[in-house]
CSV table of C-alpha atoms in Angstrom, one decimal:
chain,number,residue,atom,x,y,z
A,1272,MET,CA,-0.1,0.1,-0.2
A,1273,LYS,CA,1.1,3.3,-0.6
A,1274,ALA,CA,0.2,7.1,1.1
A,1275,HIS,CA,-0.6,10.0,-0.5
A,1276,THR,CA,0.1,13.0,1.7
A,1277,PRO,CA,0.6,16.1,-0.2
A,1278,ASP,CA,3.2,18.3,1.4
A,1279,THR,CA,1.0,20.7,-0.6
A,1280,ILE,CA,-1.9,20.5,1.5
A,1281,ARG,CA,-2.4,20.0,5.1
A,1282,PRO,CA,-1.1,17.7,7.0
A,1283,PRO,CA,-4.2,15.0,8.5
A,1284,PHE,CA,-5.6,16.0,12.1
A,1285,ALA,CA,-4.4,12.7,13.2
A,1286,ARG,CA,-2.3,9.6,12.2
A,1287,TYR,CA,-4.1,8.6,8.5
A,1288,SER,CA,-3.7,9.5,5.2
A,1289,HIS,CA,-5.0,11.3,2.9
A,1290,ALA,CA,-5.2,8.7,0.4
A,1291,VAL,CA,-3.8,5.4,0.2
A,1292,GLU,CA,-3.3,3.3,-2.7
A,1293,VAL,CA,-4.2,0.1,-3.4
A,1294,PRO,CA,-2.0,-1.4,-5.8
A,1295,PRO,CA,-3.0,-3.9,-8.5
A,1296,GLY,CA,-3.4,-7.8,-7.7
A,1297,HIS,CA,-4.8,-6.9,-4.5
A,1298,ARG,CA,-8.3,-8.7,-3.6
A,1299,LEU,CA,-10.8,-5.5,-1.4
A,1300,LEU,CA,-13.1,-6.7,1.4
A,1301,ALA,CA,-15.3,-4.0,2.3
A,1302,LEU,CA,-16.7,-4.6,5.9
A,1303,SER,CA,-20.6,-3.6,6.6
A,1304,GLY,CA,-20.8,-0.6,9.5
A,1305,GLN,CA,-20.0,-2.5,13.1
A,1306,LEU,CA,-21.5,-1.8,16.2
A,1307,GLY,CA,-20.6,-2.1,19.6
A,1308,ILE,CA,-22.2,-4.9,20.5
A,1309,ALA,CA,-20.5,-8.0,22.1
A,1310,PRO,CA,-22.0,-11.4,20.9
A,1311,ASP,CA,-23.5,-12.4,23.9
A,1312,ASP,CA,-25.7,-8.9,23.1
A,1313,THR,CA,-24.2,-6.8,26.0
A,1314,ILE,CA,-23.5,-3.1,25.2
A,1315,PRO,CA,-20.9,-1.0,27.0
A,1316,GLU,CA,-22.4,2.5,28.0
A,1317,ALA,CA,-19.0,4.2,27.0
A,1318,ALA,CA,-18.3,5.3,23.8
A,1319,GLY,CA,-14.5,4.4,23.8
A,1320,ALA,CA,-15.9,1.1,25.1
A,1321,GLN,CA,-18.2,0.9,22.2
A,1322,ALA,CA,-15.3,1.7,19.7
A,1323,ASP,CA,-13.3,-1.1,20.9
A,1324,LEU,CA,-15.9,-3.7,20.5
A,1325,CYS,CA,-16.3,-2.3,17.2
A,1326,PHE,CA,-12.5,-2.5,16.4
A,1327,ALA,CA,-12.5,-6.3,17.6
A,1328,ASN,CA,-15.7,-7.2,15.4
A,1329,ILE,CA,-13.5,-5.9,12.6
A,1330,ASP,CA,-10.3,-8.1,13.8
A,1331,ALA,CA,-13.1,-11.4,13.5
A,1332,ILE,CA,-14.0,-10.7,10.6
A,1333,LEU,CA,-11.0,-9.7,9.0
A,1334,ALA,CA,-9.1,-13.1,10.5
A,1335,GLU,CA,-12.7,-14.8,8.9
A,1336,ALA,CA,-10.9,-13.5,5.5
A,1337,GLY,CA,-7.5,-14.2,5.8
A,1338,LEU,CA,-6.4,-11.0,6.8
A,1339,ASP,CA,-5.5,-8.8,9.7
A,1340,ARG,CA,-5.7,-5.2,10.4
A,1341,SER,CA,-2.5,-4.6,8.4
A,1342,ALA,CA,-4.8,-5.0,5.2
A,1343,ILE,CA,-7.1,-1.9,6.4
A,1344,VAL,CA,-6.7,0.9,3.7
A,1345,ARG,CA,-9.8,3.1,4.8
A,1346,VAL,CA,-12.0,3.8,7.8
A,1347,ASN,CA,-15.3,5.4,8.1
A,1348,ALA,CA,-16.4,5.8,11.8
A,1349,TYR,CA,-19.5,7.4,13.3
A,1350,VAL,CA,-20.0,9.0,16.9
A,1351,THR,CA,-23.4,10.3,17.8
A,1352,ALA,CA,-22.0,13.5,19.7
A,1353,ARG,CA,-19.1,15.5,20.0
A,1354,SER,CA,-18.4,14.4,23.2
A,1355,HIS,CA,-17.6,11.3,22.0
A,1356,LEU,CA,-14.8,12.1,19.4
A,1357,PRO,CA,-11.9,11.5,22.0
A,1358,ASP,CA,-12.8,8.1,23.0
A,1359,TYR,CA,-13.1,6.9,19.6
A,1360,MET,CA,-10.2,8.5,18.0
A,1361,ALA,CA,-7.9,7.1,21.2
A,1362,ALA,CA,-9.8,3.6,20.6
A,1363,ARG,CA,-9.0,4.1,16.9
A,1364,ASP,CA,-5.2,4.9,17.4
A,1365,ARG,CA,-4.6,2.3,19.7
A,1366,TYR,CA,-6.3,0.1,16.9
A,1367,LEU,CA,-4.0,0.9,14.3
A,1368,ASP,CA,-0.8,2.0,16.1
A,1369,ALA,CA,1.0,-0.7,14.2
A,1370,VAL,CA,-0.6,-0.3,10.8
A,1371,ASP,CA,1.7,1.5,8.3
A,1372,PRO,CA,0.9,3.0,6.3
A,1373,PRO,CA,-1.7,4.4,8.6
A,1374,PRO,CA,-5.3,4.0,6.5
A,1375,ALA,CA,-7.6,6.9,5.3
A,1376,SER,CA,-10.0,7.9,7.5
A,1377,THR,CA,-13.5,9.8,7.9
A,1378,LEU,CA,-15.5,10.7,11.2
A,1379,MET,CA,-18.2,12.2,11.2
A,1380,ILE,CA,-21.2,13.1,13.5
A,1381,VAL,CA,-24.2,11.7,13.0
A,1382,SER,CA,-27.6,11.9,15.3
A,1383,GLY,CA,-28.1,8.5,15.9
A,1384,PHE,CA,-28.4,4.8,14.9
A,1385,ALA,CA,-30.6,2.4,14.7
A,1386,ARG,CA,-30.8,1.5,18.8
A,1387,GLU,CA,-30.4,4.3,21.1
A,1388,ILE,CA,-27.7,2.7,23.1
A,1389,PHE,CA,-25.3,2.8,20.0
A,1390,LYS,CA,-22.9,5.5,20.0
A,1391,VAL,CA,-20.2,4.7,17.4
A,1392,GLU,CA,-20.4,2.7,14.3
A,1393,VAL,CA,-16.7,1.9,12.3
A,1394,GLU,CA,-16.6,0.1,8.9
A,1395,VAL,CA,-13.4,-0.8,7.0
A,1396,LEU,CA,-11.8,-0.9,3.6
A,1397,ALA,CA,-9.6,-4.1,3.7
A,1398,ALA,CA,-7.0,-4.9,0.5
A,1399,ALA,CA,-4.5,-7.7,0.5
A,1400,PRO,CA,-2.6,-9.4,-2.5
A,1401,VAL,CA,-4.7,-12.1,-4.5
């Protein structure tokens, strides 16, 4: 993967790339948005704990596809309040700490999800050699 972060524009606000190029000969895996819900249907109250569960779910899906988090090229995340941004960003940064180059990333504040208890949703695009 090759990151593109031109010197002619402002650097990213956090540890992410403005763009990540997927070279020829790679397969793509598009993951649906993952919510902070455990296999036993428990949902933590805290946004950071929900984000950690989102990323754990993503790890499980990637593993089933024979991939790991190093294959992630893009992260789209949604939180229900500006106050959840620091906890989400800390969870994301821990999760992606060893991923190089860091994936492209978008973070949006939304009015809510299908169930009011959810505060965070994360979807990713992953790519790996065929």
